Each structure stands twice: as C-alpha cells, then as structure tokens.
Amino acid sequence: MRESNTEEIKKTITINASPEVVFRVLINETELMQWFSNERTLLEPQVGGAWMLKNCRSYTGKIHTMRGKILEIIQDKKLSYTWNVDEYPDIPETIVTWMIEPLDGGRMSEIKLMHSDLANNDFEDTDKNWSYFIGRLVEHCKDKQQRSSDVGH
C-alpha cells in the first residue's frame, strides 16, 4: 500500500448571512468577481460543468488561472469541484468542497471549506490564500445580508 503524500486544508467559519446568500455568492459569476476573482470568471452551475477563475495577485502582478469541473452541487448546502492551476501543470489536481449549514433559524451560516489532495510542498501557501479569500467572502456576504435586510424594512 502506497503512503499518501498529500495534505488537506479544513476551515470552519460562521457568516452573518443565510445559506441562500452564501450559496449564491459561491456559484454566481458576478458575485465571484466581487470577492474571489479579479480578472475573469466562468462557472457552469451543474454537475460536470466547467469553472474558471483568473486572478491577478496584487503582490506579484502575475495572473493565475484556476479551473476544474463541478463534482457535486446541492442548492444552498454544498458545492464541490476539482481544482487545477494552469501556471503549475506539474501539481496534481485537487478537490475543493464547501459545506453550508444554517444557524440561528437560517439567518446565519456555518461554512466548512475543505481543500484536499494537496501536495505537501503546496500546503502552506494555499492555506494562507484560503484564509485571505475566506475573509473576503465573510465581508462580501455580510454586505449582501445587510442589503437584503434593509430592503425588508
């Protein structure tokens, strides 16, 4: 039996937004452009559908292209997809999974992010990147929830 040389990133956060808001922010191209991708986004929201994000790293000025296929999609609950980075073709494909659980009667959400099958030498940078983007996700969802709450009053 071969030993695995891979790592998994797991992050759990609470967001002050409903599962519906969080899911839309994860799967809508326009929403993704506001917190995750700053160059270009493509997403076909169905199992087997393609996704692609182009992101210019502010600290290097280099554009990175991430892409893959949707593996699983459960409305307002789960999104899972393969993850490849064009600029690093020697790094094996990985899997990203987002799980969304309602909290406080659905007014808030617990988000679990898992990025699995990471090569050991890629773990630290990827972990830092996810911490950054999850912070952006939290802020973006908070703004969305406040705007939808304001409309209701």
Short mmCIF file of C-alpha atoms in Angstrom, two decimals:
data_model
loop_
_atom_site.label_atom_id
_atom_site.label_comp_id
_atom_site.label_asym_id
_atom_site.label_seq_id
_atom_site.Cartn_x
_atom_site.Cartn_y
_atom_site.Cartn_z
CA MET A 1 0.00 0.00 0.00
CA ARG A 2 1.33 3.41 -1.00
CA GLU A 3 1.53 6.15 1.61
CA SER A 4 -0.22 9.39 0.78
CA ASN A 5 1.96 12.49 0.48
CA THR A 6 -0.97 14.87 0.48
CA GLU A 7 -2.46 17.33 2.94
CA GLU A 8 -5.95 18.72 3.49
CA ILE A 9 -6.95 22.24 4.46
CA LYS A 10 -10.04 22.49 6.65
CA LYS A 11 -11.54 25.79 7.68
CA THR A 12 -14.80 26.42 9.52
CA ILE A 13 -16.31 29.86 9.86
CA THR A 14 -19.60 31.46 10.85
CA ILE A 15 -21.02 34.04 8.47
CA ASN A 16 -23.74 36.53 9.28
CA ALA A 17 -25.70 35.60 6.14
CA SER A 18 -28.29 33.00 5.22
CA PRO A 19 -27.29 29.79 3.40
CA GLU A 20 -29.10 31.13 0.31
CA VAL A 21 -26.92 34.27 0.25
CA VAL A 22 -23.71 32.28 0.84
CA PHE A 23 -24.51 29.72 -1.85
CA ARG A 24 -25.32 32.43 -4.40
CA VAL A 25 -22.00 34.14 -3.63
CA LEU A 26 -20.16 30.84 -4.23
CA ILE A 27 -21.85 29.96 -7.50
CA ASN A 28 -22.76 33.20 -9.29
CA GLU A 29 -20.15 34.57 -11.74
CA THR A 30 -20.90 38.21 -10.91
CA GLU A 31 -20.67 37.55 -7.18
CA LEU A 32 -17.40 35.61 -7.55
CA MET A 33 -15.85 38.57 -9.37
CA GLN A 34 -16.52 40.75 -6.32
CA TRP A 35 -14.67 38.64 -3.73
CA PHE A 36 -12.65 35.86 -5.36
CA SER A 37 -11.61 36.60 -8.93
CA ASN A 38 -10.47 40.00 -10.11
CA GLU A 39 -9.83 39.26 -13.78
CA ARG A 40 -12.36 36.83 -15.24
CA THR A 41 -14.83 34.21 -14.05
CA LEU A 42 -16.71 31.42 -15.80
CA LEU A 43 -18.98 28.98 -14.00
CA GLU A 44 -21.47 26.43 -15.35
CA PRO A 45 -23.52 25.63 -12.21
CA GLN A 46 -24.26 21.94 -12.82
CA VAL A 47 -22.52 18.63 -12.16
CA GLY A 48 -19.86 18.23 -14.85
CA GLY A 49 -19.96 21.95 -15.60
CA ALA A 50 -16.72 23.85 -16.07
CA TRP A 51 -15.48 26.67 -13.85
CA MET A 52 -12.56 29.03 -14.30
CA LEU A 53 -11.19 31.99 -12.33
CA LYS A 54 -8.43 34.34 -13.38
CA ASN A 55 -6.89 36.27 -10.55
CA CYS A 56 -4.12 38.86 -10.60
CA ARG A 57 -2.01 38.53 -7.48
CA SER A 58 -1.50 42.04 -6.11
CA TYR A 59 1.85 41.19 -4.52
CA THR A 60 3.38 39.76 -7.74
CA GLY A 61 1.28 41.26 -10.52
CA LYS A 62 1.04 37.79 -12.09
CA ILE A 63 -2.24 36.36 -13.32
CA HIS A 64 -3.13 32.85 -12.14
CA THR A 65 -5.82 30.75 -13.77
CA MET A 66 -7.64 28.17 -11.69
CA ARG A 67 -10.07 25.78 -13.35
CA GLY A 68 -11.89 22.49 -12.98
CA LYS A 69 -15.21 20.66 -13.13
CA ILE A 70 -18.16 20.74 -10.76
CA LEU A 71 -18.35 17.39 -8.92
CA GLU A 72 -21.37 17.97 -6.68
CA ILE A 73 -23.88 20.73 -6.19
CA ILE A 74 -26.71 20.77 -3.64
CA GLN A 75 -28.66 24.03 -3.58
CA ASP A 76 -27.80 26.15 -0.50
CA LYS A 77 -25.86 23.24 1.11
CA LYS A 78 -22.82 22.01 -0.83
CA LEU A 79 -20.51 22.78 -3.73
CA SER A 80 -17.56 20.57 -4.70
CA TYR A 81 -15.21 20.92 -7.66
CA THR A 82 -11.82 19.88 -8.97
CA TRP A 83 -9.04 22.49 -8.77
CA ASN A 84 -6.16 22.91 -11.21
CA VAL A 85 -3.82 25.87 -11.63
CA ASP A 86 -2.71 26.43 -15.24
CA GLU A 87 0.58 28.02 -14.20
CA TYR A 88 1.58 24.87 -12.25
CA PRO A 89 0.82 21.93 -14.56
CA ASP A 90 3.05 19.57 -12.55
CA ILE A 91 0.90 19.93 -9.42
CA PRO A 92 -1.79 17.21 -9.35
CA GLU A 93 -5.50 18.06 -9.42
CA THR A 94 -7.05 18.76 -6.02
CA ILE A 95 -10.64 18.97 -4.75
CA VAL A 96 -12.38 21.92 -3.08
CA THR A 97 -15.61 21.38 -1.13
CA TRP A 98 -17.82 24.00 0.51
CA MET A 99 -20.45 22.82 3.04
CA ILE A 100 -23.10 25.28 4.27
CA GLU A 101 -25.20 24.70 7.40
CA PRO A 102 -27.92 27.08 8.59
CA LEU A 103 -27.56 28.63 12.05
CA ASP A 104 -29.88 30.82 14.12
CA GLY A 105 -33.02 29.83 12.21
CA GLY A 106 -31.31 30.33 8.85
CA ARG A 107 -30.20 33.91 9.47
CA MET A 108 -26.56 32.82 9.75
CA SER A 109 -24.44 30.05 8.22
CA GLU A 110 -21.61 27.79 9.23
CA ILE A 111 -19.25 27.30 6.30
CA LYS A 112 -16.83 24.40 6.08
CA LEU A 113 -14.15 24.59 3.42
CA MET A 114 -12.07 21.52 2.61
CA HIS A 115 -9.29 21.57 0.03
CA SER A 116 -7.98 18.02 -0.27
CA ASP A 117 -5.23 16.10 -2.06
CA LEU A 118 -2.75 18.99 -1.76
CA ALA A 119 0.90 18.21 -2.33
CA ASN A 120 2.89 18.74 0.88
CA ASN A 121 5.03 21.48 -0.68
CA ASP A 122 1.94 23.44 -1.75
CA PHE A 123 0.12 23.37 1.60
CA GLU A 124 1.37 26.49 3.38
CA ASP A 125 0.82 28.97 0.52
CA THR A 126 -2.58 27.51 -0.28
CA ASP A 127 -3.62 27.70 3.39
CA LYS A 128 -2.64 31.39 3.53
CA ASN A 129 -4.51 32.11 0.29
CA TRP A 130 -7.69 30.45 1.57
CA SER A 131 -7.50 32.44 4.83
CA TYR A 132 -7.34 35.64 2.78
CA PHE A 133 -10.21 34.71 0.45
CA ILE A 134 -12.42 33.44 3.27
CA GLY A 135 -12.01 36.84 4.92
CA ARG A 136 -13.17 38.45 1.70
CA LEU A 137 -16.10 36.00 1.49
CA VAL A 138 -17.21 36.87 5.05
CA GLU A 139 -17.14 40.62 4.30
CA HIS A 140 -18.92 40.21 0.96
CA CYS A 141 -21.69 38.03 2.48
CA LYS A 142 -22.13 40.42 5.41
CA ASP A 143 -22.69 43.28 2.94
CA LYS A 144 -25.19 41.16 0.96
CA GLN A 145 -27.14 40.14 4.08
CA GLN A 146 -27.31 43.75 5.33
CA ARG A 147 -28.61 44.97 1.98
CA SER A 148 -31.28 42.23 1.84
CA SER A 149 -32.27 43.01 5.47
CA ASP A 150 -32.51 46.74 4.69
CA VAL A 151 -34.88 46.02 1.79
CA GLY A 152 -37.19 44.10 4.13
CA HIS A 153 -37.64 47.10 6.46
#
